[in-house]
Coordinates of C-alpha atoms and ligand atoms in Angstrom, one line a residue:
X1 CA 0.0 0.0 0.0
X2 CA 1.4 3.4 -0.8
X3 CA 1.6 6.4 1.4
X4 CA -0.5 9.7 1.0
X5 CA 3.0 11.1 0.3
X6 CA 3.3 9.0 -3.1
X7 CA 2.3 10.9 -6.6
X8 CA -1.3 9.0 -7.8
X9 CA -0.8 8.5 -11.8
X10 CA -3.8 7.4 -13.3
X11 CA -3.0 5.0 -15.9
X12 CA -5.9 4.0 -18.5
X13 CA -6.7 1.5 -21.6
X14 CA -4.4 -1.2 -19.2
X15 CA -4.4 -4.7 -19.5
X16 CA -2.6 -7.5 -17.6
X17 CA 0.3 -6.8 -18.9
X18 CA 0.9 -3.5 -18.7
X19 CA -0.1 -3.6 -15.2
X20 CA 2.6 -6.4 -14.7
X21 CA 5.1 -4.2 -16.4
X22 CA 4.5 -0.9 -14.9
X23 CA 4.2 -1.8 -12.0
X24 CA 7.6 -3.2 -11.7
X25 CA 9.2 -0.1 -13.1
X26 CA 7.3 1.8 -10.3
X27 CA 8.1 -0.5 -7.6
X28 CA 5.3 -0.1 -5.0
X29 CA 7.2 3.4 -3.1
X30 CA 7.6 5.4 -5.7
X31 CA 4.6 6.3 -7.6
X32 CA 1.2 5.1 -6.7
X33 CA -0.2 4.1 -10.3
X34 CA -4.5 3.8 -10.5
X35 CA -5.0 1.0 -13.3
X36 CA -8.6 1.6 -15.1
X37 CA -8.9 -0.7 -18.1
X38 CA -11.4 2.0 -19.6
X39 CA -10.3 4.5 -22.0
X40 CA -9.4 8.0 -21.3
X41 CA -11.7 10.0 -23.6
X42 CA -13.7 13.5 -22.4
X43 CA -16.2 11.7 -20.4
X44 CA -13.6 9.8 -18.3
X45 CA -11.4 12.3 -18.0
X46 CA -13.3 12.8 -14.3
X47 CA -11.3 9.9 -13.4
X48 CA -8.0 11.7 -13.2
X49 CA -9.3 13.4 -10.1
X50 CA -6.3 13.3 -7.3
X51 CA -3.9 12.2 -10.4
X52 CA -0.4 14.2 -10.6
X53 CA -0.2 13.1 -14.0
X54 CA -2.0 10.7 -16.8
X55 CA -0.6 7.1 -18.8
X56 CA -2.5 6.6 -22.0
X57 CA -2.1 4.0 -24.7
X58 CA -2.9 4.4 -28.8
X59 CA -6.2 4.7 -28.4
X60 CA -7.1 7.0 -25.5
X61 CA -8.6 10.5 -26.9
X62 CA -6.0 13.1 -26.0
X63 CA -8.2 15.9 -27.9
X64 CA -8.5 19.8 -26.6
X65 CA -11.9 18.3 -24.7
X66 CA -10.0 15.6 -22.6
X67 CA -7.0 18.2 -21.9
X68 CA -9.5 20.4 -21.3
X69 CA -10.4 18.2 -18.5
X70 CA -7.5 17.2 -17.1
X71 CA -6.2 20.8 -16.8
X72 CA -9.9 21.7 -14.4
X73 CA -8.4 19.0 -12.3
X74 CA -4.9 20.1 -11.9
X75 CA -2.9 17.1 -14.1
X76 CA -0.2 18.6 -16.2
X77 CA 1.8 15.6 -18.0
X78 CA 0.2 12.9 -20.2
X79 CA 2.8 9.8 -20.0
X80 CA 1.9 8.2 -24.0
X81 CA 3.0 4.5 -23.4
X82 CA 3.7 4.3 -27.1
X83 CA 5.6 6.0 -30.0
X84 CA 2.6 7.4 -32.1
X85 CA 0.9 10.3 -31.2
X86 CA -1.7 11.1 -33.6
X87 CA -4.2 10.8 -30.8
X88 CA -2.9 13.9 -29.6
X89 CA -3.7 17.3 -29.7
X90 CA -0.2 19.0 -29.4
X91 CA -1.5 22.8 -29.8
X92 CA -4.0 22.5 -27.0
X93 CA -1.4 20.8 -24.7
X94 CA 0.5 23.2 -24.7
X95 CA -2.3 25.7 -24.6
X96 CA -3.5 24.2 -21.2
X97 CA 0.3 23.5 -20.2
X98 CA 0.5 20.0 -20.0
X99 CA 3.8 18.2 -20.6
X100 CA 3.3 14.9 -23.1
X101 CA 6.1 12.6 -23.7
X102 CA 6.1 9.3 -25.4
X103 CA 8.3 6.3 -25.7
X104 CA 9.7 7.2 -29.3
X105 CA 12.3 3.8 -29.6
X106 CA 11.2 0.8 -27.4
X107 CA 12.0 -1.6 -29.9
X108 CA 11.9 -1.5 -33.5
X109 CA 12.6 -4.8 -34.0
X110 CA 9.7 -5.9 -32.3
X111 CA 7.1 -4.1 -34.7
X112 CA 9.7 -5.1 -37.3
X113 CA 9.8 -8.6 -37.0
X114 CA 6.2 -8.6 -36.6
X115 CA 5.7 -7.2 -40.2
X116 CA 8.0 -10.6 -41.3
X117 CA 6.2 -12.4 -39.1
X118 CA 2.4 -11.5 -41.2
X119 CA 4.6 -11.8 -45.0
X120 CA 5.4 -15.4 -44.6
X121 CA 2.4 -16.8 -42.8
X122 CA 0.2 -15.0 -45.6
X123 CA 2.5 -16.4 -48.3
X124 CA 3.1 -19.6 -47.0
X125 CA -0.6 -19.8 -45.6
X126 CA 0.7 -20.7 -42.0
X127 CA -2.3 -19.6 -40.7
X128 CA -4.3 -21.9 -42.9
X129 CA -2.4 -24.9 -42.7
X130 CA -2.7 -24.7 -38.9
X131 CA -6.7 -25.0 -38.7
X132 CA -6.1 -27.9 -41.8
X133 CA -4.0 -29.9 -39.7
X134 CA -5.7 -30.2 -36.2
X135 CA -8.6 -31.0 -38.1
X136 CA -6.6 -34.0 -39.5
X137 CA -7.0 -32.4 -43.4
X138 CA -3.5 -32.9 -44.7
X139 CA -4.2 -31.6 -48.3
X140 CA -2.5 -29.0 -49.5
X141 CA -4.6 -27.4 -52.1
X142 CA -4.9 -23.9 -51.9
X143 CA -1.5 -23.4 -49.8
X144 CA 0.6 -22.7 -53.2
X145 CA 2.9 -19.4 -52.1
X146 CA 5.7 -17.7 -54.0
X147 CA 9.5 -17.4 -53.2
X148 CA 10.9 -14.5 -51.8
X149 CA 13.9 -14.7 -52.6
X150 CA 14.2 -12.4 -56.4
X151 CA 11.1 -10.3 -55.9
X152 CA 10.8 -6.7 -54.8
X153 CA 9.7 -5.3 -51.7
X154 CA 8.3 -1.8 -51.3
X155 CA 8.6 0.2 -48.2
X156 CA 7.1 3.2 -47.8
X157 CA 8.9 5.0 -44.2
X158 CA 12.7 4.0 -43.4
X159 CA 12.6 5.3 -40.3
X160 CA 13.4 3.0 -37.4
X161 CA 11.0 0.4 -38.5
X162 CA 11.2 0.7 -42.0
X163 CA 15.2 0.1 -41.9
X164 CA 15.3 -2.9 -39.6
X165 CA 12.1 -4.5 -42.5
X166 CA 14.2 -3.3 -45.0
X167 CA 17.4 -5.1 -43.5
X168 CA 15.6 -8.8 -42.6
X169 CA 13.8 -8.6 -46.3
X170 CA 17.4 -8.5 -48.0
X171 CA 18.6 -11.1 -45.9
X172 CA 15.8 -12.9 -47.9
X173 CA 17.3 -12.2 -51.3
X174 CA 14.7 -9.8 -52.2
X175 CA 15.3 -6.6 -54.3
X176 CA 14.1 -3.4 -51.8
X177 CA 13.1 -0.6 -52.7
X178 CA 11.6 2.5 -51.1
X179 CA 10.2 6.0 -50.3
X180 CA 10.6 8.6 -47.9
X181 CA 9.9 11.7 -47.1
X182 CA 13.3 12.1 -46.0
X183 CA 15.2 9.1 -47.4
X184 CA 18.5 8.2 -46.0
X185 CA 20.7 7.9 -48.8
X186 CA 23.8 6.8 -46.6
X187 CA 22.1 4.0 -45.1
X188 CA 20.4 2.9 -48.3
X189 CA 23.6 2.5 -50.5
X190 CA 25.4 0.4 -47.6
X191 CA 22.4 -1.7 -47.7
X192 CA 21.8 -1.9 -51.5
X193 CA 18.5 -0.3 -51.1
X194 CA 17.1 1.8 -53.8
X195 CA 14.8 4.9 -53.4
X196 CA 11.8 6.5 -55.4
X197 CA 8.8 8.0 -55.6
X198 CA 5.4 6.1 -54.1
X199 CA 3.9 5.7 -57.6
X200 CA 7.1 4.0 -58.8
X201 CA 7.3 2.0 -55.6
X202 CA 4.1 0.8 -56.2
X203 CA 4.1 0.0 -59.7
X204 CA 7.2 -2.4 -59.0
X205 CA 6.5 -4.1 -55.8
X206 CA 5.5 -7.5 -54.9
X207 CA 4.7 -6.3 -51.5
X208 CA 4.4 -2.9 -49.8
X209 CA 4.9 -3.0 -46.3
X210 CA 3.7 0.7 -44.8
X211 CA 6.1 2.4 -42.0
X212 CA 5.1 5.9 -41.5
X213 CA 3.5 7.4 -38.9
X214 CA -0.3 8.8 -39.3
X215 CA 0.0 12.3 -40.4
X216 CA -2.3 14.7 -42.4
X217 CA 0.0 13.4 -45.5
X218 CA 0.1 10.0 -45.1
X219 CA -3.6 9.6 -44.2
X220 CA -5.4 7.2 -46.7
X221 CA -1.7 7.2 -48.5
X222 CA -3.2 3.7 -49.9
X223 CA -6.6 4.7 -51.3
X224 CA -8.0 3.8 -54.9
X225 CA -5.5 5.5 -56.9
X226 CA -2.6 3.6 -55.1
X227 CA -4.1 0.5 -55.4
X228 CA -4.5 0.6 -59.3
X229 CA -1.2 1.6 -59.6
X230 CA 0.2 -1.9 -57.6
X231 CA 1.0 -5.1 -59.1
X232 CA -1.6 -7.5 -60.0
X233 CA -1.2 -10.1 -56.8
X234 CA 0.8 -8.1 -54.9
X235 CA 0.4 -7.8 -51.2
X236 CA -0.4 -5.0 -48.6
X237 CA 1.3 -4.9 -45.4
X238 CA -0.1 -1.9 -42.4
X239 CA 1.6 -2.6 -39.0
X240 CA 1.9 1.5 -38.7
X241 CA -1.7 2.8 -38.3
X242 CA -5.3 1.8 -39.6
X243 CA -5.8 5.2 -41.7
X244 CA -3.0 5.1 -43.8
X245 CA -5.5 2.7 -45.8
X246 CA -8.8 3.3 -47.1
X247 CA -10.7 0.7 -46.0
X248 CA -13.4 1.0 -48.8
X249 CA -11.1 0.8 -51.2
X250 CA -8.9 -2.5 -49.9
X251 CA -12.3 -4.3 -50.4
X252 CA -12.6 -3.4 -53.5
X253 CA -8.8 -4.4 -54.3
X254 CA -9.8 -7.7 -52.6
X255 CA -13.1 -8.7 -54.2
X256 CA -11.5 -7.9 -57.7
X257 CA -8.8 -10.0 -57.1
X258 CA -6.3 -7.4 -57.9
X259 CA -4.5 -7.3 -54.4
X260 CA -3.3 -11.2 -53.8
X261 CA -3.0 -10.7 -49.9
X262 CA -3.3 -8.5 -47.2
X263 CA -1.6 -8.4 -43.7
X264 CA -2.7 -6.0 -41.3
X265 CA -1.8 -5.3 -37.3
X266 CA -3.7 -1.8 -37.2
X267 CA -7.4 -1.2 -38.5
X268 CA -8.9 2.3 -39.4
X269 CA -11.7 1.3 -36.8
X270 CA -9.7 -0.5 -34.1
X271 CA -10.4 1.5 -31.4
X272 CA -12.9 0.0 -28.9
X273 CA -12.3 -3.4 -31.0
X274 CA -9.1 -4.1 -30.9
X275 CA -7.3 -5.7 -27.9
X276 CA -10.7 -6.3 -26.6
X277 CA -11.8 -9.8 -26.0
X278 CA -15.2 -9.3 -28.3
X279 CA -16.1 -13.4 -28.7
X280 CA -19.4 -13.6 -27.8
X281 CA -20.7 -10.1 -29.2
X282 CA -22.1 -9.5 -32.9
X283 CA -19.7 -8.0 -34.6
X284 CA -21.0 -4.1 -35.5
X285 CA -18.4 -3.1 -37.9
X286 CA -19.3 -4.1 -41.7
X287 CA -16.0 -3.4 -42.9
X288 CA -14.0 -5.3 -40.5
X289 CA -16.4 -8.4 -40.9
X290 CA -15.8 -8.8 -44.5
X291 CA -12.1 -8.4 -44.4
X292 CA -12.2 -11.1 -41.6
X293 CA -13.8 -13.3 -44.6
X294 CA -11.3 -13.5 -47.4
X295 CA -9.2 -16.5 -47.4
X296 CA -6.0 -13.9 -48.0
X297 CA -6.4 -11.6 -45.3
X298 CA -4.5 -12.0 -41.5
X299 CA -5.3 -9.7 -39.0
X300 CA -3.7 -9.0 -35.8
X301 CA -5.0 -7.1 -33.0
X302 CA -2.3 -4.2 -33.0
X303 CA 0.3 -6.5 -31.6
X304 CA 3.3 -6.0 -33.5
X305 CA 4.6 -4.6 -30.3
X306 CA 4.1 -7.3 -27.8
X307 CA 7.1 -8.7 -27.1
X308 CA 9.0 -8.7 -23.4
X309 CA 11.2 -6.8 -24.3
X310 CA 9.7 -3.8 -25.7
X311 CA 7.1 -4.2 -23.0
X312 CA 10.1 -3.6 -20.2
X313 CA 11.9 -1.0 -22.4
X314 CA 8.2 1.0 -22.5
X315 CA 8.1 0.6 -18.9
X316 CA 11.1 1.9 -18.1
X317 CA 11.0 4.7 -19.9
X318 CA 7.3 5.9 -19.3
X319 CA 8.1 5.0 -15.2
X320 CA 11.3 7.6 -15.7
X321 CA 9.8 10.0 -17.4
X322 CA 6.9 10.1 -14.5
X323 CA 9.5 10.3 -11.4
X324 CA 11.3 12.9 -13.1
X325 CA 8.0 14.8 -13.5
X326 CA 7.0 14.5 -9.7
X327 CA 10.4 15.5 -9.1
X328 CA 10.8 18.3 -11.0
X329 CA 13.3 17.1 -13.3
X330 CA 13.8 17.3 -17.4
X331 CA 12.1 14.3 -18.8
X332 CA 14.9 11.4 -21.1
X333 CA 16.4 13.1 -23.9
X334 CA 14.1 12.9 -27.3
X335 CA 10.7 11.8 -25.1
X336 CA 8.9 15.1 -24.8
X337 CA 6.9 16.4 -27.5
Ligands
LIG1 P1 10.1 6.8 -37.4 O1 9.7 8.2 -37.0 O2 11.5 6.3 -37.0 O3 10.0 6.6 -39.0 C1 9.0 7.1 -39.7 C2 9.5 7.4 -41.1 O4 8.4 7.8 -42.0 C3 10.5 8.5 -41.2 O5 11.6 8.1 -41.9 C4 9.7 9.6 -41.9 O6 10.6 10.5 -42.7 C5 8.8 8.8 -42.8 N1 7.7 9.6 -43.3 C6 6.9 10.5 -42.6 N2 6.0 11.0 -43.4 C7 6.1 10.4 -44.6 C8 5.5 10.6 -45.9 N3 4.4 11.4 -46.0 N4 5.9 9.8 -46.9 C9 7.0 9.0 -46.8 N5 7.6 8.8 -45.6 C10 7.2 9.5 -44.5 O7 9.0 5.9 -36.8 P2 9.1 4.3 -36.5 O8 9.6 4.1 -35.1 O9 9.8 3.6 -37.6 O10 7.5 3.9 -36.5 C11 6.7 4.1 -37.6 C12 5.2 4.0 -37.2 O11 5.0 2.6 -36.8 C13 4.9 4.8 -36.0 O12 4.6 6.1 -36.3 C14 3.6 4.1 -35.5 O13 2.5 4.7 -36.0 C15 3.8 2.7 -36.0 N6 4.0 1.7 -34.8 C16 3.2 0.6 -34.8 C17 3.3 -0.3 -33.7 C18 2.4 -1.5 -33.6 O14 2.4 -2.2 -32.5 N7 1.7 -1.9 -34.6 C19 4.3 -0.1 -32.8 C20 5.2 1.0 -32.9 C21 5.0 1.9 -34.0

C-alpha cells in the first residue's frame, strides 16, 4: 500500500500486462499508479481526479476536450506509453500547459519482425495450414505461395521500422526498394537499397509494407488510386496505423482479385475493438467483418509490439519520465513532445 505522500498516476486502456510491467518499473514506493482498463476520452477524463499526471495508450482521446479536463483537475503531464501520437492534440497541450512525452524507440525490431512475421504466414498460408491440420485435413490445395527470394519489396517510411524491415527482407534475397519523405541515402547505399517515388514503388512491388507514422499526409496514402497503380497479386502490409488505408477501397482491391493478400496489425476502426476480448458479441463493424472473410487476409490485434522486451523498455521509460516529472526534473532526452 502506498503512502499519501506518493504521486497518484492514473494509468488508463491497461491490460494485464501493462499492469505487470508498470508496475515493476514503479516499484510499489515510488509512484502510486490507479490502473482503469477503460479508456481516457472526455467523459472519463473525471477519473484523473487526485492524479499528478495521466498514462495513455494508442487509443485513448488526447483531444482539446479531454486536456481540457485534465487541466480543471490540476494534471499537467500525459505519459503516451507508445511511440505514435496522432491521438494527440499538441496545440491544446500546450495551450492548457501540460507536458506529453512518449516512448519514441522501445524496440523497433519488435514491430519489425512482426511485419516478417504476417509476410510469410500470408504467403506460405501458416495460418491456414494450422486450422487444416488439427482437423486432421493434410491436403495441400490452396497453400501454393511464391518465393521470396528475387522479388521486390516496397517500403514506404525508413525510419526506425522501415530500416530494420528493409534489413531482414534482404537477408531474404529480395530486391528493396523504397520511399521517404526524408530518405536516408547513406544508409540505403550500404544496404543496397534503392529509393523512389510512391507511384514507382508501387508500380514495381510484390509487396508494400507501410512504415510511417499517421499524419495529415500520409492519411489514406493507400486509397483507390494507389491500389491501381500496384501489381496485379501483390500484397499490402499496415503494421503502422489503420488510416494510412482506405478501407473502402482494400475491399474493393480484394473482391476484384487485384490485391493477392493483405496483412494488417492496425485497422482504421480499431479503437474499442481491438485488444478487446469481443467473442461472444455481434460484430457491429461491416468493414471489418468482411475483411475477416477473405481466405488472404490476416489480421492481428495491434500487436506488432508485444514482445518482453519492448514491454520492459516501455516501462522503463514511461516510469522515468513520471518520477522525473513528480520530481521536477527534465524528462529522457528525445521523449517530450
Ligand atoms: P520513425 O519516425 O522512426 O520513422 C517514420 C518514417 O516515416 C520517417 O523516416 C519519416 O521520414 C517517414 N515519413 C513520414 N511522413 C512520410 C510521408 N508522407 N511519406 C513517406 N515517408 C514519410 O518511426 P518508427 O519508429 O519507424 O515507427 C513508424 C510507425 O509505426 C509509428 O509512427 C507508429 O504509427 C507505428 N507503430 C506501430 C506499432 C504496432 O504495434 N503496430 C508499434 C510501434 C510503432
Amino acid at each position: 500500500m502506498s503512502s499519501s505522500a506518493t504521486p497518484l498516476i492514473a494509468v488508463y486502456d491497461t491490460k494485464p500486462y501493462d499492469r505487470e510491467y508498470l508496475g515493476a518499473a514503479a516499484g510499489v514506493e515510488a509512484l502510486d499508479l490507479r490502473f482503469h482498463e477503460f479508456r481516457l476520452e472526455p467523459e472519463t477524463a473525471f477519473s484523473a481526479e487526485g492524479a499528478r499526471a495521466v498514462c495513455v495508450f494508442v487509443n485513448d482521446k488526447i483531444q482539446r476536450p479531454t486536456l481540457a479536463n485534465l487541466a480543471h483537475l490540476g494534471v499537467r503531464m500525459v505519459a503516451l506509453r507508445c511511440a505514435g501520437f496522432n491521438n494527440v492534440d499538441l496545440k491544446a497541450a500546450k495551450h492548457f500547459g501540460i507536458a506529453i512525452t512518449r516512448v519514441p524507440n522501445y524496440s523497433p525490431h519488435a514491430v519489425a519482425e512482426h511485419t516478417i512475421a504476417l509476410i510469410l504466414t500470408l504467403n506460405r498460408k501458416i495460418h491456414r495450414a494450422f486450422n487444416r491440420v488439427r482437423e486432421l485435413n493434410f491436403s495441400l490445395s490452396g497453400l501454393v505461395g511464391f518465393d521470396l527470394h528475387g522479388k521486390t519489396a516496397g517500403i514506404i517510411g525508413t525510419g526506425k521500422i522501415g530500416r530494420i524491415v528493409c534489413e531482414i527482407l534482404k537477408g531474404f534475397g529480395m530486391r528493396v526498394i523504397a520511399a521517404d519523405l526524408f530518405p536516408n541515402p547513406e544508409w540505403a547505399a550500404r544496404k543496397g537499397v534503392e529509393y523512389m517515388d510512391t507511384v514507382a514503388l508501387a508500380r514495381q512491388s510484390d509487396i508494400v509494407s507501410l512504415h510511417t507514422p499517421l499524419t495529415s499526409q500520409t492519411d489514406h496514402i493507400v486509397g483507390s488510386d494507389f491500389i491501381a497503380l500496384m501489381k496485379p497479386g501483390a500484397m499490402l502490409v499496415n503494421v503502422s496505423r489503420g488510416r494510412l488505408i482506405h478501407t473502402t477501397a482494400l475491399i474493393e482491391g480484394l473482391k476484384s482479385g487485384h490485391i493477392g493478400g493483405v496483412a494488417l496489425d492496425v485497422y482504421e476502426e480499431e479503437e474499442g475493438v481491438f485488444f478487446e476480448d469481443l467473442s461472444g458479441e455481434v460484430l457491429q463493424d461491416d468493414e471489418l467483418a468482411r475483411l475477416l472473410v477473405f481466405p488472404n487476409v490476416l489480421v492481428t490485434a495491434h500487436q506488432a509490439f508485444l514482445t518482453r522486451e519492448a514491454l520492459h523498455e516501455i516501462s522503463r521509460v514511461t516510469v522515468e519520465n513520471l518520477l522525473r516529472f513528480v520530481q521536477g526534473q527534465p524528462f529522457l532526452e528525445g521523449t517530450a513532445l
